Amino acid sequence: MPAPLCVQPVPSSPVILSSEILTLSQGSIVQADSYGIQNKTDRAMLIDRFIFSVRANSPDYLGGAISVKLRLGAQDLTNGFVPLCVLTSPYSARTGTSEIYYFASGGLGFTTVLPLAHPLYVAPGNGFSAQLARTTDGSALLCGVNLGFAGCATVERPRKNFVPYISAFSHPRDTVNATSASTSTNTDMQNKFGVSMYVDKFIASGDDTSNFLGINIIESYLTDSALYDFVDIYYRGATRLTNKPHPLNALFWPGQCAVDARMVIAPNDWFITQFTSVAQYHKPVIAMVGYREEALP
Amino acid sequence: MKPVYISGEVTLSPNDVKSPDNSGLSLRNPFLAPMWIDRINFSFDDDYAGIVYTDLKLGTVPLTDGFVPTDLLCEPQEFSNQVGLRRVAWVLSRPLFLLPGEFLYPRFFHSAQGGTDPLAAHITYIGRSLEGGDPMPSPGKTFMPYVSSWVAPSHVGGAAYTDKSSESNLRNPFPDPLEVVCMRGRISKGSTLTTGSAVFQNTLVRAVNQDNSIVAKDNSEFFTLFGDGFWRTRFALPANGFVVVSLTENWSTLNPANTYWPRFSMIGYRTR
C-alpha cells in the first residue's frame, strides 16, 4: 500500500527587503526610510546579497560618484561611506559584463549585486539603515537609487552570525599631473572590531571623469587595453603581499574585479593600499570585504 | 596563511619566445614559504588580436604540453564569458601547492597571427602563503594541472574539410593517471574569436581515446560540445593515454573570404 502523501512544511521562503527609491541630487546625502528594510516578520531572515539599483535619464550627462553607508541595527557594515562601484559583482548574466559597464555603454540604469560569502542573520524587529551620498561634480540631473537586501526567511535561527564589513580606499583624483601616487592610512582598511575578522577578498574599481558613478576603469581597460594604474598591498604596513607593484587590471581582471584574500586578521590589524602610479583623472578604489563571527544568544 | 600576489611581465616582438624572468627568482613566493596558487591571470595589453601561446613549468615538470594557446588555459567558471583572447583567468579547480623556493616558470610566444606590433604579456599568480602554524598537505595529496592542446589547420570558408589530431596532441604523457576536468574548444574567424555562429553548427566533432572508445560520438556539433567554450568532463586518462579528435568541417556555406581556425585543449590534474 503506498504511503500516504503528506505536506512538508516549507523550511524557508525567499524574501527581499527593499527601500523606497531615493532621489539623489549633486552633493546630497539621503537617508533611506528604515521601515522598508526592516525584518517585520517573526521569522529569522538570512540575507545573502545586497542589491543596488540606479536609474538615470542619461549616462552621458551625469557625473560624480555615489557612495553608501550601511548599518544593521547598531552594527556598522561599512567603514563610513563606501563607493558603490566596489559593492558589486562585475559579472552580469544579462550583459555578460558588469552592469556598471553596461550603463556606461549607453544603458539608462544598472543594478549591482554584492553576493555575501556568508548569509547575514537579521533578527525579527532588526533592520538595515542606509545613507547614500553623491559627489558634487557632474551635472545637476537627478538619479534614483533603490536598495534591496535579498535572501530567505526561515523558522530556524542560526547559532552564530557572520557580519560583513566593507572598507575602502580611494585614490584622490589628480587632474594636473600625468601620474600621481597615494597611500591609505592605517584606519582605511582596518578591522576596527574587538574580534578577529576573516578577510575574504579585495575588490578593485575606479572611475575617470568621463564616466558616471565610478565606472569600472578596470573594465574600461578592456577597450583600450592599456595598463595605467599600479597597486601594492601591505599587511600591517610592513608585510608586502606582492612581489612588486601590480598593474591594477592584470591583478584584478579578468575575474570579478576581485582577488581572494582568505586571511584572518586580529583586532585592529589593517592593510595598506599603495597606489604607486595612477594616470591623470583616474580614481581607482580598493575595497576589503571581511566577515566577523558573532555568537547569537 | 596570508594572501600573496606575484606578477611578471615581458614585452614580445613578433615570433619572440620570452619569459618575464629567465631566472624565475622574481616569481617565487616573496615570503620564501610554502604556498598555494589558486588562480593564474594572463593579460596581453595591446590591440593584438591573435593568440599568445604560453608554456608553463614547475621546475622541470611541465604543466603544459609545450606552448598552448593561452585562451585555452582556463577552466569553467561563472565569469567564463569574460575570458577573451587578451584576458584569461585560470581558476585552478585544485590549487597548486609549491614548496619554499619553487616557482612557476612561464614562457610566452607571440605568434604574429593577429598583428605584428610588439605586445606586453603579463602573468599574475594569486595565492596564499603558509605560515608557521598552517597545516602542510600530506605528500601525495596535492595535485598538479596539465594542459595539452591541438591547434587544427586553418581553412577558408566555401569548401568542406576533414582534420584529425594525432596521438601526441591531447595526451597524458605521464606514468600516472590524469583526471581530465574539462576540454576546451574554440574557433577563430581570422584573428577574432567566434561565438555560436554558423561555423559552430557546421563543424562536427568525433573523439575517441587510446582504446578507440568513444569520447564524443560521431558528428557531435561543435556548438553542442563547446557552445560556451567548455566541455566539463570527469574521466581518468591512463598513463600515456590520449584523445584523438576528428573534425568534419562542412564549411561550404561559409564565406570564402574568411579563414576559420579551430583549436582544442584538455585540462587535467594528476597527483604530485
Short mmCIF file of N, CA, C and O in Angstrom, two decimals, chain A residues 32-112:
data_model
loop_
_atom_site.label_atom_id
_atom_site.label_comp_id
_atom_site.label_asym_id
_atom_site.label_seq_id
_atom_site.Cartn_x
_atom_site.Cartn_y
_atom_site.Cartn_z
N ALA A 32 17.80 56.46 3.79
CA ALA A 32 16.69 55.60 3.40
C ALA A 32 15.74 55.43 4.57
O ALA A 32 16.17 55.40 5.73
N ASP A 33 14.48 55.33 4.26
CA ASP A 33 13.48 55.05 5.29
C ASP A 33 13.70 53.61 5.77
O ASP A 33 13.55 52.66 5.00
N SER A 34 14.06 53.47 7.03
CA SER A 34 14.45 52.14 7.51
C SER A 34 13.26 51.19 7.64
O SER A 34 13.45 49.99 7.79
N TYR A 35 12.04 51.71 7.54
CA TYR A 35 10.88 50.84 7.71
C TYR A 35 10.86 49.74 6.64
O TYR A 35 10.58 48.58 6.94
N GLY A 36 11.19 50.11 5.42
CA GLY A 36 11.11 49.13 4.34
C GLY A 36 12.22 48.11 4.36
O GLY A 36 12.12 47.06 3.73
N ILE A 37 13.28 48.39 5.07
CA ILE A 37 14.42 47.46 5.07
C ILE A 37 14.62 46.88 6.47
O ILE A 37 15.73 46.67 6.93
N GLN A 38 13.48 46.62 7.10
CA GLN A 38 13.47 46.04 8.44
C GLN A 38 12.78 44.68 8.37
O GLN A 38 11.85 44.47 7.57
N ASN A 39 13.22 43.76 9.21
CA ASN A 39 12.55 42.46 9.29
C ASN A 39 11.32 42.62 10.18
O ASN A 39 11.41 42.64 11.41
N LYS A 40 10.18 42.73 9.54
CA LYS A 40 8.95 42.96 10.30
C LYS A 40 8.20 41.66 10.57
O LYS A 40 7.07 41.69 11.02
N THR A 41 8.81 40.56 10.25
CA THR A 41 8.17 39.27 10.49
C THR A 41 8.63 38.70 11.83
O THR A 41 9.49 39.28 12.51
N ASP A 42 8.09 37.55 12.17
CA ASP A 42 8.55 36.87 13.39
C ASP A 42 9.52 35.75 13.05
O ASP A 42 9.80 34.89 13.87
N ARG A 43 10.02 35.75 11.84
CA ARG A 43 10.96 34.71 11.41
C ARG A 43 12.36 35.30 11.24
O ARG A 43 12.52 36.51 11.02
N ALA A 44 13.31 34.41 11.32
CA ALA A 44 14.69 34.84 11.06
C ALA A 44 14.85 35.12 9.57
O ALA A 44 14.24 34.45 8.74
N MET A 45 15.65 36.09 9.23
CA MET A 45 15.99 36.34 7.83
C MET A 45 17.48 36.14 7.63
O MET A 45 18.29 36.58 8.45
N LEU A 46 17.79 35.47 6.56
CA LEU A 46 19.19 35.27 6.19
C LEU A 46 19.42 35.97 4.85
O LEU A 46 18.92 35.54 3.81
N ILE A 47 20.13 37.06 4.91
CA ILE A 47 20.34 37.89 3.72
C ILE A 47 21.64 37.45 3.04
O ILE A 47 22.69 37.38 3.69
N ASP A 48 21.55 37.14 1.75
CA ASP A 48 22.76 36.67 1.08
C ASP A 48 23.23 37.60 -0.03
O ASP A 48 24.23 37.31 -0.70
N ARG A 49 22.54 38.69 -0.26
CA ARG A 49 23.05 39.64 -1.25
C ARG A 49 22.47 41.03 -1.03
O ARG A 49 21.34 41.18 -0.59
N PHE A 50 23.31 42.01 -1.31
CA PHE A 50 22.87 43.40 -1.30
C PHE A 50 22.68 43.81 -2.76
O PHE A 50 23.51 43.50 -3.61
N ILE A 51 21.61 44.54 -3.01
CA ILE A 51 21.29 44.94 -4.38
C ILE A 51 21.14 46.46 -4.43
O ILE A 51 20.44 47.04 -3.60
N PHE A 52 21.78 47.05 -5.40
CA PHE A 52 21.68 48.50 -5.58
C PHE A 52 21.25 48.76 -7.01
O PHE A 52 21.92 48.33 -7.96
N SER A 53 20.15 49.43 -7.15
CA SER A 53 19.62 49.69 -8.48
C SER A 53 19.60 51.19 -8.71
O SER A 53 19.04 51.94 -7.91
N VAL A 54 20.23 51.60 -9.79
CA VAL A 54 20.37 53.03 -10.07
C VAL A 54 19.69 53.34 -11.40
O VAL A 54 19.87 52.61 -12.38
N ARG A 55 18.90 54.38 -11.41
CA ARG A 55 18.26 54.81 -12.65
C ARG A 55 18.61 56.26 -12.92
O ARG A 55 18.61 57.09 -12.02
N ALA A 56 18.91 56.55 -14.16
CA ALA A 56 19.22 57.92 -14.54
C ALA A 56 18.66 58.16 -15.94
O ALA A 56 18.38 57.21 -16.68
N ASN A 57 18.50 59.40 -16.29
CA ASN A 57 17.94 59.70 -17.61
C ASN A 57 18.95 59.45 -18.72
O ASN A 57 18.61 59.04 -19.80
N SER A 58 20.18 59.71 -18.44
CA SER A 58 21.22 59.50 -19.44
C SER A 58 22.57 59.41 -18.76
O SER A 58 22.88 60.21 -17.89
N PRO A 59 23.36 58.44 -19.13
CA PRO A 59 24.69 58.36 -18.53
C PRO A 59 25.63 59.43 -19.06
O PRO A 59 26.66 59.71 -18.48
N ASP A 60 25.26 60.03 -20.18
CA ASP A 60 26.19 60.94 -20.83
C ASP A 60 26.29 62.29 -20.12
O ASP A 60 27.26 62.99 -20.28
N TYR A 61 25.26 62.64 -19.39
CA TYR A 61 25.22 63.99 -18.84
C TYR A 61 25.30 64.00 -17.33
O TYR A 61 25.03 65.00 -16.70
N LEU A 62 25.63 62.86 -16.75
CA LEU A 62 25.79 62.82 -15.32
C LEU A 62 27.26 62.71 -14.98
O LEU A 62 28.12 62.49 -15.82
N GLY A 63 27.56 62.84 -13.73
CA GLY A 63 28.95 62.71 -13.31
C GLY A 63 28.99 62.47 -11.83
O GLY A 63 27.97 62.29 -11.18
N GLY A 64 30.19 62.47 -11.28
CA GLY A 64 30.31 62.24 -9.86
C GLY A 64 30.21 60.78 -9.51
O GLY A 64 30.26 59.90 -10.36
N ALA A 65 30.09 60.50 -8.25
CA ALA A 65 30.06 59.12 -7.79
C ALA A 65 29.09 59.00 -6.62
O ALA A 65 28.83 59.96 -5.91
N ILE A 66 28.55 57.82 -6.45
CA ILE A 66 27.63 57.55 -5.36
C ILE A 66 28.31 56.63 -4.35
O ILE A 66 28.98 55.66 -4.73
N SER A 67 28.14 56.95 -3.08
CA SER A 67 28.68 56.12 -2.01
C SER A 67 27.55 55.73 -1.08
O SER A 67 26.51 56.40 -1.02
N VAL A 68 27.77 54.68 -0.33
CA VAL A 68 26.72 54.19 0.56
C VAL A 68 27.32 53.87 1.92
O VAL A 68 28.46 53.41 2.02
N LYS A 69 26.55 54.17 2.97
CA LYS A 69 26.93 53.81 4.34
C LYS A 69 25.84 52.90 4.87
O LYS A 69 24.66 53.28 4.88
N LEU A 70 26.22 51.71 5.29
CA LEU A 70 25.24 50.71 5.70
C LEU A 70 25.44 50.30 7.14
O LEU A 70 26.58 50.16 7.61
N ARG A 71 24.34 50.07 7.82
CA ARG A 71 24.37 49.51 9.17
C ARG A 71 23.27 48.47 9.29
O ARG A 71 22.25 48.55 8.62
N LEU A 72 23.50 47.51 10.16
CA LEU A 72 22.44 46.58 10.54
C LEU A 72 22.24 46.78 12.03
O LEU A 72 23.11 46.43 12.84
N GLY A 73 21.10 47.33 12.41
CA GLY A 73 20.91 47.70 13.81
C GLY A 73 22.00 48.66 14.22
O GLY A 73 22.20 49.70 13.59
N ALA A 74 22.76 48.29 15.25
CA ALA A 74 23.82 49.17 15.73
C ALA A 74 25.17 48.80 15.14
O ALA A 74 26.20 49.38 15.52
N GLN A 75 25.20 47.84 14.24
CA GLN A 75 26.49 47.36 13.72
C GLN A 75 26.82 48.01 12.38
O GLN A 75 26.00 48.00 11.46
N ASP A 76 28.04 48.49 12.29
CA ASP A 76 28.50 49.05 11.02
C ASP A 76 28.77 47.92 10.03
O ASP A 76 29.48 46.96 10.35
N LEU A 77 28.24 48.05 8.84
CA LEU A 77 28.56 47.11 7.77
C LEU A 77 29.57 47.71 6.80
O LEU A 77 30.17 46.99 6.00
N THR A 78 29.70 49.02 6.84
CA THR A 78 30.71 49.68 6.01
C THR A 78 31.51 50.64 6.89
O THR A 78 31.03 51.08 7.94
N ASN A 79 32.68 50.94 6.43
CA ASN A 79 33.53 51.91 7.12
C ASN A 79 33.17 53.30 6.61
O ASN A 79 33.81 53.83 5.71
N GLY A 80 32.10 53.84 7.16
CA GLY A 80 31.61 55.12 6.64
C GLY A 80 31.04 54.93 5.24
O GLY A 80 30.49 53.87 4.92
N PHE A 81 31.21 55.95 4.42
CA PHE A 81 30.71 55.86 3.05
C PHE A 81 31.70 55.09 2.18
O PHE A 81 32.90 55.39 2.18
N VAL A 82 31.18 54.13 1.45
CA VAL A 82 32.00 53.29 0.58
C VAL A 82 31.48 53.46 -0.85
O VAL A 82 30.26 53.44 -1.07
N PRO A 83 32.36 53.65 -1.81
CA PRO A 83 31.88 53.84 -3.20
C PRO A 83 31.02 52.66 -3.66
O PRO A 83 31.38 51.49 -3.44
N LEU A 84 29.93 52.99 -4.29
CA LEU A 84 29.02 51.95 -4.76
C LEU A 84 29.70 51.00 -5.75
O LEU A 84 29.37 49.82 -5.84
N CYS A 85 30.69 51.53 -6.46
CA CYS A 85 31.29 50.73 -7.52
C CYS A 85 32.04 49.51 -7.00
O CYS A 85 32.34 48.60 -7.76
N VAL A 86 32.37 49.48 -5.72
CA VAL A 86 33.04 48.28 -5.22
C VAL A 86 32.05 47.29 -4.61
O VAL A 86 32.43 46.17 -4.28
N LEU A 87 30.81 47.72 -4.44
CA LEU A 87 29.81 46.81 -3.87
C LEU A 87 29.11 46.08 -4.99
O LEU A 87 27.90 46.18 -5.16
N THR A 88 29.86 45.37 -5.75
CA THR A 88 29.28 44.78 -6.94
C THR A 88 30.01 43.53 -7.33
O THR A 88 31.20 43.38 -7.10
N SER A 89 29.27 42.64 -7.94
CA SER A 89 29.87 41.52 -8.62
C SER A 89 29.89 41.89 -10.09
O SER A 89 28.83 42.00 -10.71
N PRO A 90 31.03 42.15 -10.67
CA PRO A 90 31.04 42.72 -12.01
C PRO A 90 30.40 41.85 -13.08
O PRO A 90 30.00 42.34 -14.13
N TYR A 91 30.29 40.57 -12.82
CA TYR A 91 29.69 39.73 -13.85
C TYR A 91 28.17 39.82 -13.82
O TYR A 91 27.55 39.76 -12.77
N SER A 92 27.57 39.97 -14.95
CA SER A 92 26.12 40.01 -15.05
C SER A 92 25.67 39.05 -16.14
O SER A 92 26.20 39.07 -17.25
N ALA A 93 24.70 38.22 -15.82
CA ALA A 93 24.19 37.29 -16.83
C ALA A 93 23.50 38.06 -17.95
O ALA A 93 23.42 37.59 -19.08
N ARG A 94 22.99 39.23 -17.63
CA ARG A 94 22.25 39.98 -18.64
C ARG A 94 23.16 40.59 -19.70
O ARG A 94 22.88 40.55 -20.89
N THR A 95 24.24 41.15 -19.24
CA THR A 95 25.08 41.89 -20.17
C THR A 95 26.37 41.17 -20.49
O THR A 95 27.08 41.56 -21.41
N GLY A 96 26.70 40.14 -19.75
CA GLY A 96 27.96 39.45 -19.99
C GLY A 96 29.14 40.20 -19.43
O GLY A 96 30.27 39.74 -19.49
N THR A 97 28.89 41.34 -18.87
CA THR A 97 29.95 42.08 -18.19
C THR A 97 29.27 42.76 -17.01
O THR A 97 28.20 42.32 -16.59
N SER A 98 29.85 43.76 -16.43
CA SER A 98 29.19 44.33 -15.26
C SER A 98 28.08 45.27 -15.70
O SER A 98 28.09 45.83 -16.79
N GLU A 99 27.12 45.42 -14.80
CA GLU A 99 26.01 46.32 -15.10
C GLU A 99 26.50 47.76 -15.20
O GLU A 99 25.97 48.55 -15.96
N ILE A 100 27.52 48.08 -14.43
CA ILE A 100 28.04 49.45 -14.49
C ILE A 100 28.65 49.70 -15.86
O ILE A 100 28.48 50.76 -16.46
N TYR A 101 29.33 48.71 -16.36
CA TYR A 101 29.94 48.85 -17.67
C TYR A 101 28.86 49.00 -18.74
O TYR A 101 28.96 49.82 -19.65
N TYR A 102 27.82 48.21 -18.58
CA TYR A 102 26.67 48.29 -19.49
C TYR A 102 26.08 49.69 -19.45
O TYR A 102 25.76 50.29 -20.48
N PHE A 103 25.97 50.22 -18.25
CA PHE A 103 25.41 51.55 -18.08
C PHE A 103 26.28 52.59 -18.79
O PHE A 103 25.78 53.44 -19.53
N ALA A 104 27.58 52.49 -18.60
CA ALA A 104 28.47 53.45 -19.25
C ALA A 104 28.47 53.31 -20.75
O ALA A 104 28.82 54.22 -21.47
N SER A 105 28.04 52.16 -21.22
CA SER A 105 28.00 51.94 -22.67
C SER A 105 26.69 52.44 -23.27
O SER A 105 26.44 52.22 -24.44
N GLY A 106 25.85 53.04 -22.47
CA GLY A 106 24.65 53.63 -23.03
C GLY A 106 23.36 53.23 -22.34
O GLY A 106 22.29 53.74 -22.66
N GLY A 107 23.41 52.29 -21.41
CA GLY A 107 22.21 51.92 -20.68
C GLY A 107 21.75 53.06 -19.79
O GLY A 107 22.54 53.94 -19.43
N LEU A 108 20.48 53.06 -19.45
CA LEU A 108 19.95 54.17 -18.65
C LEU A 108 19.84 53.81 -17.18
O LEU A 108 19.24 54.54 -16.40
N GLY A 109 20.41 52.72 -16.81
CA GLY A 109 20.39 52.34 -15.41
C GLY A 109 21.13 51.04 -15.24
O GLY A 109 21.51 50.40 -16.21
N PHE A 110 21.37 50.69 -14.02
CA PHE A 110 22.04 49.43 -13.80
C PHE A 110 21.71 48.92 -12.40
O PHE A 110 21.23 49.67 -11.55
N THR A 111 21.95 47.65 -12.22
CA THR A 111 21.74 47.03 -10.92
C THR A 111 23.02 46.30 -10.54
O THR A 111 23.53 45.49 -11.32
N THR A 112 23.55 46.62 -9.40
CA THR A 112 24.74 45.89 -8.95
C THR A 112 24.34 44.98 -7.79
O THR A 112 23.44 45.30 -7.01
#
